[in-house]
CSV table of C-alpha atoms and ligand atoms in Angstrom, one decimal:
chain,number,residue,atom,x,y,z
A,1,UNK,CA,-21.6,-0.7,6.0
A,2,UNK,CA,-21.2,1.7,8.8
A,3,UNK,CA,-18.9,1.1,11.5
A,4,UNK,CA,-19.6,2.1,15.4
A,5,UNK,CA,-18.1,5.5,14.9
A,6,UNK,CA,-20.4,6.1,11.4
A,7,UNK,CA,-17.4,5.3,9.4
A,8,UNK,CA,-18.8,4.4,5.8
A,9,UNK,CA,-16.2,1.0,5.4
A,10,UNK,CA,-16.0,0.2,2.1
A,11,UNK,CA,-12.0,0.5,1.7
A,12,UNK,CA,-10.1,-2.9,2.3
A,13,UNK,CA,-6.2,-3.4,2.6
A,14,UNK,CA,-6.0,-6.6,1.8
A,15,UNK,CA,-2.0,-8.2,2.7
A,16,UNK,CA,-1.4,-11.1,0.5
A,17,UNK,CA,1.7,-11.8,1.9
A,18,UNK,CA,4.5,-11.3,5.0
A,19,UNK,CA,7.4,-12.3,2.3
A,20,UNK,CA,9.5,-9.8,0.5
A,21,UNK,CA,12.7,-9.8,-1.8
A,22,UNK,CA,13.6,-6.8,-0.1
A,23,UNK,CA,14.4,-5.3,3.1
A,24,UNK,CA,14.4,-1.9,3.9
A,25,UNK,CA,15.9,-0.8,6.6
A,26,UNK,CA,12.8,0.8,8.3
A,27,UNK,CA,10.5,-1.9,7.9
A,28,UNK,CA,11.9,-5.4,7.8
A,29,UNK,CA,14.7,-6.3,9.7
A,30,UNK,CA,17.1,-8.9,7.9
A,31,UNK,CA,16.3,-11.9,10.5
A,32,UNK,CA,12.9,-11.2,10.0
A,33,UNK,CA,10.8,-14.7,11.2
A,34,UNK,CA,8.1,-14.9,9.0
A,35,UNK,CA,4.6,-16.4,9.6
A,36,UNK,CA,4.5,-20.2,9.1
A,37,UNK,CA,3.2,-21.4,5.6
A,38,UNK,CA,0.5,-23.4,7.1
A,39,UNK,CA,-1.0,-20.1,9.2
A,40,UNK,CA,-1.2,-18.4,5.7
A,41,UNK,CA,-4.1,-17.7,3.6
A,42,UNK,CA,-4.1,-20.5,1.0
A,43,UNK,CA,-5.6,-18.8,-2.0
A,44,UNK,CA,-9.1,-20.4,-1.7
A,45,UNK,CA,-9.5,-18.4,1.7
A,46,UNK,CA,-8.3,-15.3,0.1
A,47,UNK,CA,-11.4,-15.8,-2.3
A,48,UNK,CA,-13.3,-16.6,0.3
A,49,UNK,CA,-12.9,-13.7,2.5
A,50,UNK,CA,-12.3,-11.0,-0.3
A,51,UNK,CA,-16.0,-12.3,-1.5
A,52,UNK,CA,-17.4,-12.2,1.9
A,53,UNK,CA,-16.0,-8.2,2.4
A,54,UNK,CA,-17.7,-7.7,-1.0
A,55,UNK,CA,-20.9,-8.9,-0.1
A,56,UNK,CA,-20.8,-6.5,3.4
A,57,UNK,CA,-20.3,-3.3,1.4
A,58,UNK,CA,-16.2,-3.4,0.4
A,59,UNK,CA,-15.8,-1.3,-2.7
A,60,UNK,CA,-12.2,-1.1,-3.0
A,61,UNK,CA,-9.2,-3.1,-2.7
A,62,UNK,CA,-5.9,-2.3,-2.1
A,63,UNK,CA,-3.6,-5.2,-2.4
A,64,UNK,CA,-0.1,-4.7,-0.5
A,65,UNK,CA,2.2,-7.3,1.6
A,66,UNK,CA,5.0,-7.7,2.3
A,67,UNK,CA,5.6,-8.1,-1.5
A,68,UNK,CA,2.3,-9.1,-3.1
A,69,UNK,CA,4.3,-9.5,-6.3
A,70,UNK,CA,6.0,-12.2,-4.3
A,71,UNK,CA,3.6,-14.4,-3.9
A,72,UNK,CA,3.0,-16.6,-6.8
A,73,UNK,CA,-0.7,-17.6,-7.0
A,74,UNK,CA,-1.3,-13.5,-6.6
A,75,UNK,CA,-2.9,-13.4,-10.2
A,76,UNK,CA,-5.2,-16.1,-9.8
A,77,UNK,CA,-6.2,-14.0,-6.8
A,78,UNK,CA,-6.9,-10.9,-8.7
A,79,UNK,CA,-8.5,-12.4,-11.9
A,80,UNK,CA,-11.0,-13.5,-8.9
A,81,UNK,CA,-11.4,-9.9,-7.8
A,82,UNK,CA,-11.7,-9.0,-11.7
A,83,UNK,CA,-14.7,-11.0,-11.9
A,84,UNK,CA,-16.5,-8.6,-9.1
A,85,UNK,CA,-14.9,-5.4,-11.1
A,86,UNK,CA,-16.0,-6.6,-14.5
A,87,UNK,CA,-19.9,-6.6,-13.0
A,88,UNK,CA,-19.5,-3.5,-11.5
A,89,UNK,CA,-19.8,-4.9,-7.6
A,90,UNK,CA,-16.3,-3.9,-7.0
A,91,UNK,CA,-15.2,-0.8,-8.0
A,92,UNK,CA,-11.2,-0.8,-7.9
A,93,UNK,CA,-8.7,-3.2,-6.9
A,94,UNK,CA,-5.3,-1.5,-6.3
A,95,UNK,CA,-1.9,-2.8,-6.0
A,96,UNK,CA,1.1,-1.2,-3.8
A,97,UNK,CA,4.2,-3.1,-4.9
A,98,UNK,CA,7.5,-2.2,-4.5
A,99,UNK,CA,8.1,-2.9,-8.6
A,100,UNK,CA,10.9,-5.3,-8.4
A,101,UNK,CA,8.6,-7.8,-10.7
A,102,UNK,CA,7.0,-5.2,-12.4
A,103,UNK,CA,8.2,-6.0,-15.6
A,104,UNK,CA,7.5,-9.7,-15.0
A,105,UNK,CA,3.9,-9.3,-14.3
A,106,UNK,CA,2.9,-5.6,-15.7
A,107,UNK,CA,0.9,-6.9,-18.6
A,108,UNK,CA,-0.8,-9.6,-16.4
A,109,UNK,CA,-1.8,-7.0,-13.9
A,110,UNK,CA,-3.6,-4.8,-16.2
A,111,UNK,CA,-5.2,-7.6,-18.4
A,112,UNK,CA,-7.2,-8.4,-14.8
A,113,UNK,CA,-8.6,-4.9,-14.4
A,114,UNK,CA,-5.6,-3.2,-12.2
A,115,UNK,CA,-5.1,0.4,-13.2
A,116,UNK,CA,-4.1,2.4,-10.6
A,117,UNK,CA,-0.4,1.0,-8.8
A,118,UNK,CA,1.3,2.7,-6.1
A,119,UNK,CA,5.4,1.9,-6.6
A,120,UNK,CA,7.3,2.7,-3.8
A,121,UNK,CA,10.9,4.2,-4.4
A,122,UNK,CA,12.8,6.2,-1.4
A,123,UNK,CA,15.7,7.3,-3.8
A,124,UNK,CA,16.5,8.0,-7.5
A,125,UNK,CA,20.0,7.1,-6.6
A,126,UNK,CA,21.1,3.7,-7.4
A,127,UNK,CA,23.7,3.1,-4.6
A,128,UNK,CA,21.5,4.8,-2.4
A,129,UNK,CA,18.2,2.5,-3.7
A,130,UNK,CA,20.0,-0.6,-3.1
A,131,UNK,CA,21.2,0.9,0.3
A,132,UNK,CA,18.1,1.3,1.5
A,133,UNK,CA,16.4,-1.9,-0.1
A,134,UNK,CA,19.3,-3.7,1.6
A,135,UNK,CA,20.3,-4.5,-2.0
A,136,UNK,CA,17.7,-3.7,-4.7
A,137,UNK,CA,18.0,-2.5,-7.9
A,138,UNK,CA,16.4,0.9,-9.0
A,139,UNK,CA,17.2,-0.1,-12.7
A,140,UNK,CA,14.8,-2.7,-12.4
A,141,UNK,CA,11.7,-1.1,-11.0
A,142,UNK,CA,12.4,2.1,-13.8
A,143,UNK,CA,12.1,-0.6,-16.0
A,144,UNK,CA,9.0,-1.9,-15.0
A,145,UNK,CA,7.6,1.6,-14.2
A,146,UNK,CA,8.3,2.3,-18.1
A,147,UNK,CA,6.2,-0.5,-19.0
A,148,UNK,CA,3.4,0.4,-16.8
A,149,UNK,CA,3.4,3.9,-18.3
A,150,UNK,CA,3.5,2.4,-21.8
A,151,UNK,CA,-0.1,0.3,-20.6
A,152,UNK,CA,-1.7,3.2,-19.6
A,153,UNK,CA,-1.8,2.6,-15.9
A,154,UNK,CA,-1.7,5.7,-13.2
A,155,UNK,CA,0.9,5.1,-11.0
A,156,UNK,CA,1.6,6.5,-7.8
A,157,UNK,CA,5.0,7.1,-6.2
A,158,UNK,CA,5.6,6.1,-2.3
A,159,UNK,CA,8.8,8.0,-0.5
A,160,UNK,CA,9.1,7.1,3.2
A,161,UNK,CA,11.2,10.3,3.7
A,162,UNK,CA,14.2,9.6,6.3
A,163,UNK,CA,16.8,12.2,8.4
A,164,UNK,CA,20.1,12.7,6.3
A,165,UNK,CA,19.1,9.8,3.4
A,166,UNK,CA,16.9,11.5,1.1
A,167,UNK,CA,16.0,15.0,2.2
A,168,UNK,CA,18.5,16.1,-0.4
A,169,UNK,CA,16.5,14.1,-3.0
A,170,UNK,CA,13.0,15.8,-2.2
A,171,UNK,CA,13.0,18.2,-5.1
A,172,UNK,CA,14.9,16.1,-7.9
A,173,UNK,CA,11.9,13.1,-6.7
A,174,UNK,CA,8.8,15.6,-7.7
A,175,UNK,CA,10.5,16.7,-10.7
A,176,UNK,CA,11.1,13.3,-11.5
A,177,UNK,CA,7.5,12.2,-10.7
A,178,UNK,CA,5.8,15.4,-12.5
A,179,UNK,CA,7.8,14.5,-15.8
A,180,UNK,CA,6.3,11.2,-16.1
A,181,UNK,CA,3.2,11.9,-14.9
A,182,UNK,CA,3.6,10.1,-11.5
A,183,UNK,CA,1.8,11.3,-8.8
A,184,UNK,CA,3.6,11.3,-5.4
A,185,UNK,CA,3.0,10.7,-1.7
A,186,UNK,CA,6.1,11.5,0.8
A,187,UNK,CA,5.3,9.9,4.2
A,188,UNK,CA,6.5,10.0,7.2
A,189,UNK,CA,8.3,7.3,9.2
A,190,UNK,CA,6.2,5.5,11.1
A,191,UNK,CA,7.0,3.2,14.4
A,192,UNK,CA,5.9,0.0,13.0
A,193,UNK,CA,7.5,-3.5,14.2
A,194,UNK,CA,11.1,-4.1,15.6
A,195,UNK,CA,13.9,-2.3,13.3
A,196,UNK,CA,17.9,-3.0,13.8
A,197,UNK,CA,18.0,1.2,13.9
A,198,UNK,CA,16.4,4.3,15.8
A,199,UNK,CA,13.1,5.2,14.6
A,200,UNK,CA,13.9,8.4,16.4
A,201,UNK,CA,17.1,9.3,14.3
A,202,UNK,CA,15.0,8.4,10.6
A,203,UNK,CA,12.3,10.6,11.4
A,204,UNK,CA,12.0,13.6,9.2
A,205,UNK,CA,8.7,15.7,9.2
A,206,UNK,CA,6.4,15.8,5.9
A,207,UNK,CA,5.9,19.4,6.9
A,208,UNK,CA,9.6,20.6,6.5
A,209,UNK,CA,9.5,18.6,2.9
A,210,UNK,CA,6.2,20.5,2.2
A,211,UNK,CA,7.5,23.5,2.5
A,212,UNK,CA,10.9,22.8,0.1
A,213,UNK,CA,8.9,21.8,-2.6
A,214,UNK,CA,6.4,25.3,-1.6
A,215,UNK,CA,9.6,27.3,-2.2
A,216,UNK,CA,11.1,25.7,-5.1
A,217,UNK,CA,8.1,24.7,-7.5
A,218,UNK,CA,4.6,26.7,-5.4
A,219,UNK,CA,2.6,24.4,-4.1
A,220,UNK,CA,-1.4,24.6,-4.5
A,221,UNK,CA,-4.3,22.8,-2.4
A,222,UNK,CA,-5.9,20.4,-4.8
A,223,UNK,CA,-9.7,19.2,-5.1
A,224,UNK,CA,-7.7,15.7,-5.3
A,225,UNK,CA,-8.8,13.2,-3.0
A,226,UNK,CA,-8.5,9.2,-2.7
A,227,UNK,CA,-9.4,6.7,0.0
A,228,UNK,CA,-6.0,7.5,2.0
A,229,UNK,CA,-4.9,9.8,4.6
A,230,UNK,CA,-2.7,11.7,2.3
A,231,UNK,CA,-3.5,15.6,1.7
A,232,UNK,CA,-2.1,16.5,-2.1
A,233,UNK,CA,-1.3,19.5,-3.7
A,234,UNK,CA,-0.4,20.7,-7.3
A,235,UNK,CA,2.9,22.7,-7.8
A,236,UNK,CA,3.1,24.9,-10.6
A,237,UNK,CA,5.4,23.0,-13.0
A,238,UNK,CA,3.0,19.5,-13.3
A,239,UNK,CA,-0.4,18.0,-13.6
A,240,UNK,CA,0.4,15.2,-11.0
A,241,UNK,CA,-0.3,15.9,-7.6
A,242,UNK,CA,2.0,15.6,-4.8
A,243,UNK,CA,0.9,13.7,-1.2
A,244,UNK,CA,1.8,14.2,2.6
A,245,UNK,CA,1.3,11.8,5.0
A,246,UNK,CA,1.7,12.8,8.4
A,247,UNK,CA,0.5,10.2,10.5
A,248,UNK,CA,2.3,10.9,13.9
A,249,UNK,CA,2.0,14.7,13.2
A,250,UNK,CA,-1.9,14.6,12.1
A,251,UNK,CA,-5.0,12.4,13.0
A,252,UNK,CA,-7.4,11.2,10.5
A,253,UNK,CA,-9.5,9.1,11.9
A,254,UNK,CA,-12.7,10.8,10.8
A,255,UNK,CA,-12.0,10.6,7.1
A,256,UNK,CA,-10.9,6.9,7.5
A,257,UNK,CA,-12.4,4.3,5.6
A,258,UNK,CA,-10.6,1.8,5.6
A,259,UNK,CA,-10.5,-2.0,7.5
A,260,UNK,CA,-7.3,-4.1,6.8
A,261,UNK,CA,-6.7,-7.6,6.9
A,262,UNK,CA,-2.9,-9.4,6.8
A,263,UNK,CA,-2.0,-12.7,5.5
A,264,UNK,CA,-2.7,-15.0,8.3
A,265,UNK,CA,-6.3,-14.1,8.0
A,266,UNK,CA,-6.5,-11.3,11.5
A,267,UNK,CA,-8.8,-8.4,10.2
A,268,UNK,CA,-8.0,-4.9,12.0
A,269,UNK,CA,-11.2,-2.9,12.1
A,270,UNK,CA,-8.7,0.4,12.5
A,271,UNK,CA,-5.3,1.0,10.7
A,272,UNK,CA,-3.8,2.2,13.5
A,273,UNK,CA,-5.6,0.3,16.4
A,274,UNK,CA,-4.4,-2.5,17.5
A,275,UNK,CA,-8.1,-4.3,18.1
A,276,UNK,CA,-8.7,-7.2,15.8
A,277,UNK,CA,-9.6,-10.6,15.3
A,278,UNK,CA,-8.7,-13.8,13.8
A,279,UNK,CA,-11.0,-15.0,10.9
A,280,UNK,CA,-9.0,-18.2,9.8
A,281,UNK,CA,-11.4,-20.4,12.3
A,282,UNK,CA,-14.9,-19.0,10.7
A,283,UNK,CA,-12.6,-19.6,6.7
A,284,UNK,CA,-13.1,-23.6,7.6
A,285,UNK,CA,-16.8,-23.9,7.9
A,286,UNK,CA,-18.6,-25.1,4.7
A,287,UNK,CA,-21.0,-22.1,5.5
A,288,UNK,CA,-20.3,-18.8,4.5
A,289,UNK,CA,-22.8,-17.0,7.2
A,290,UNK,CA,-21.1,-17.4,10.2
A,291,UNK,CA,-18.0,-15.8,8.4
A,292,UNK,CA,-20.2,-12.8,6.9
A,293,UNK,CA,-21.7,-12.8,10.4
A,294,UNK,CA,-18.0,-12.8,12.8
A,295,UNK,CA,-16.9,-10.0,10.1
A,296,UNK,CA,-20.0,-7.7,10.5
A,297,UNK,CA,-19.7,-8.3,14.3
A,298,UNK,CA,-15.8,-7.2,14.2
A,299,UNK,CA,-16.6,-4.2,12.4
A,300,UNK,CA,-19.8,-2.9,14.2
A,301,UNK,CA,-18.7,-3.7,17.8
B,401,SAM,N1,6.3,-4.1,-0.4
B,401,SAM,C1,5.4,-3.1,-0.9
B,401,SAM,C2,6.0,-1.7,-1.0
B,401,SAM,O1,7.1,-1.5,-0.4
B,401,SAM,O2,5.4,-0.9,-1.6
B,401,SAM,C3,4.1,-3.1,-0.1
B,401,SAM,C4,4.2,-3.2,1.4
B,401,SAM,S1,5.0,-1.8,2.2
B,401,SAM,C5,4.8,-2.3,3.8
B,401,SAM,C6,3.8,-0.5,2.0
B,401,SAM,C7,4.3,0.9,2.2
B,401,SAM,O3,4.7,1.1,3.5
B,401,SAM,C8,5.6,1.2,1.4
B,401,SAM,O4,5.4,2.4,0.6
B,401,SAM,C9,6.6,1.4,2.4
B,401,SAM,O5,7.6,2.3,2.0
B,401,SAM,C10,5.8,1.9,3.6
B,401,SAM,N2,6.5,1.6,4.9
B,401,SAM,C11,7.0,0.5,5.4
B,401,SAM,N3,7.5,0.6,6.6
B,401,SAM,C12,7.2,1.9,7.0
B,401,SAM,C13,7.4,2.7,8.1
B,401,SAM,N4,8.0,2.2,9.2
B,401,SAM,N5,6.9,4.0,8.1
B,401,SAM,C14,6.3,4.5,7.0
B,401,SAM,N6,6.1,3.8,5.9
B,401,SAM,C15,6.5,2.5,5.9
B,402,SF4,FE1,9.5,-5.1,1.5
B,402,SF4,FE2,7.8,-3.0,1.1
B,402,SF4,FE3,8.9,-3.5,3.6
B,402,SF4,FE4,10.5,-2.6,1.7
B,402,SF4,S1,8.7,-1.5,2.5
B,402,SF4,S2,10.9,-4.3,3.1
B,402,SF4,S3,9.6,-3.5,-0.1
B,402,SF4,S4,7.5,-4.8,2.4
């Protein structure tokens, strides 16, 4: 399906969840007020909608929160989604977890056709994980990042990089990540929602950690390419490729594929835009058109 701008959607970010059993201290301050239950997608209307995407073209689905590991009925949600892969409709579903309940659910994950999970780690550094996690424990999502590895699954590692936290860490993080195999995306902080800290003061440019890692292990443009706005590169040492998202320092609108919808059912035709609207009144109706028909509307206008 093509959008009003002759963007091919067929990407979807799919939130499953506002809940998390973390909080880090750029993204979710520790009196967050979460969405009321009742304004959630139950998991029928996550069926109902992911089908609905699927019918209009969506090929891929990346499933992120909050926590999606959080939410309990999450793997009822994805066998649903399995049944599209397993026929070839849908071609990926993706998760992007911050592995806390990795090892809980790892074999689940990849019995239901997930085989690609993006794990997102800002330090190697236990007292500085659980610093930034606002208690976390790294030991825990190794742990289930060892199991992972052990499936067979490709894993991806997320580093939000932040000023005078983990700029030090850059090049132990890519060696790290090309030992195991792990490819990497740094990204840059971005000013999302109402933090207890200075957006300002965490910022750090992906450009200056490019450029470390160009010194100390040559960095090389690579034919590597996925749905996201991240550029990657090989460095000498590893086969993994290493990511840098710059999304206040570089557009990418162009390349964009991608539509996103969040837990209380409010689809966002553009990541970064702040146009959208709410599906939950269309999820009620017995008939699925006038769903199929608000979405296409949303998308096209
Ligand atoms: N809880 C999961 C996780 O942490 O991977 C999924 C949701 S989280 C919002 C998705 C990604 O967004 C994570 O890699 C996280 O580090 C990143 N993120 C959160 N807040 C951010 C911000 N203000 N700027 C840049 N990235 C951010
Ligand atoms: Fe939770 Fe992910 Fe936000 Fe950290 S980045 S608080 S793990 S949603």
């Amino acid at each position: 399906m093509l959008d009003s701008f002759g963007r091919q959607i067929n990407y979807l970010r799919f939130s499953v969840t506002d809940r998390c059993d973390l909080r880090c201290r750029y993204c979710m301050p520790k009196d967050t007020v979460f969405y009321d239950k009742k304004d959630m997608l139950s998991l029928e209307n996550l069926k109902k909608l992911s089908s609905s995407l699927i019918k209009i073209g969506i090929k891929k689905i990346r499933i992120t929160g909050g926590e999606p590991l959080v939410r309990k009925d999450l793997l009822k949600f994805i066998n649903h989604l399995y049944n599209y892969k397993r026929k070839n409709i849908l071609n990926e579903i993706t998760l992007t977890t911050n592995g806390t309940l990795l090892e809980k659910y790892a074999n689940e994950l990849f019995k239901n056709g997930i085989e690609r999970i993006n794990v997102s780690i800002d330090s190697l550094i236990p007292q500085k994980y659980s610093f930034i996690t606002n208690g976390g424990k790294l030991e825990k999502v190794l742990n289930g990042l060892d199991l992972i590895k052990k499936l067979g699954m490709k894993v991806k590692i997320n580093v939000v990089l932040i000023k005078n936290f983990n700029e030090d860490e850059i090049i132990s993080i890519t060696n790290w990540a090309g030992i195991n195999n792990f490819d990497l995306s740094f990204i840059e902080i971005m000013p999302l929602g109402e933090i207890e800290y200075s957006r300002k003061e965490q910022y750090y440019p992906v450009s200056v950690a490019k450029d470390k890692i160009k010194n100390s292990l040559g960095l090389i443009k690579s034919s590597y390419k996925t749905n996201g706005p991240s550029e990657y590169y090989k460095t000498n040492k590893y086969n993994a490729v290493v990511g840098f998202i710059s999304p206040i320092s570089n557009h990418f609108c162009e390349s964009c594929n991608r539509i996103r919808i969040t837990s209380n059912g409010i689809l966002y035709s553009c990541l970064g835009h702040e146009d959208s609207v709410d599906l939950k009144p269309f999820l009620g109706k017995t008939n699925s058109f006038e769903l199929l028909k608000k979405i296409k509307e949303s998308i096209i206008k």
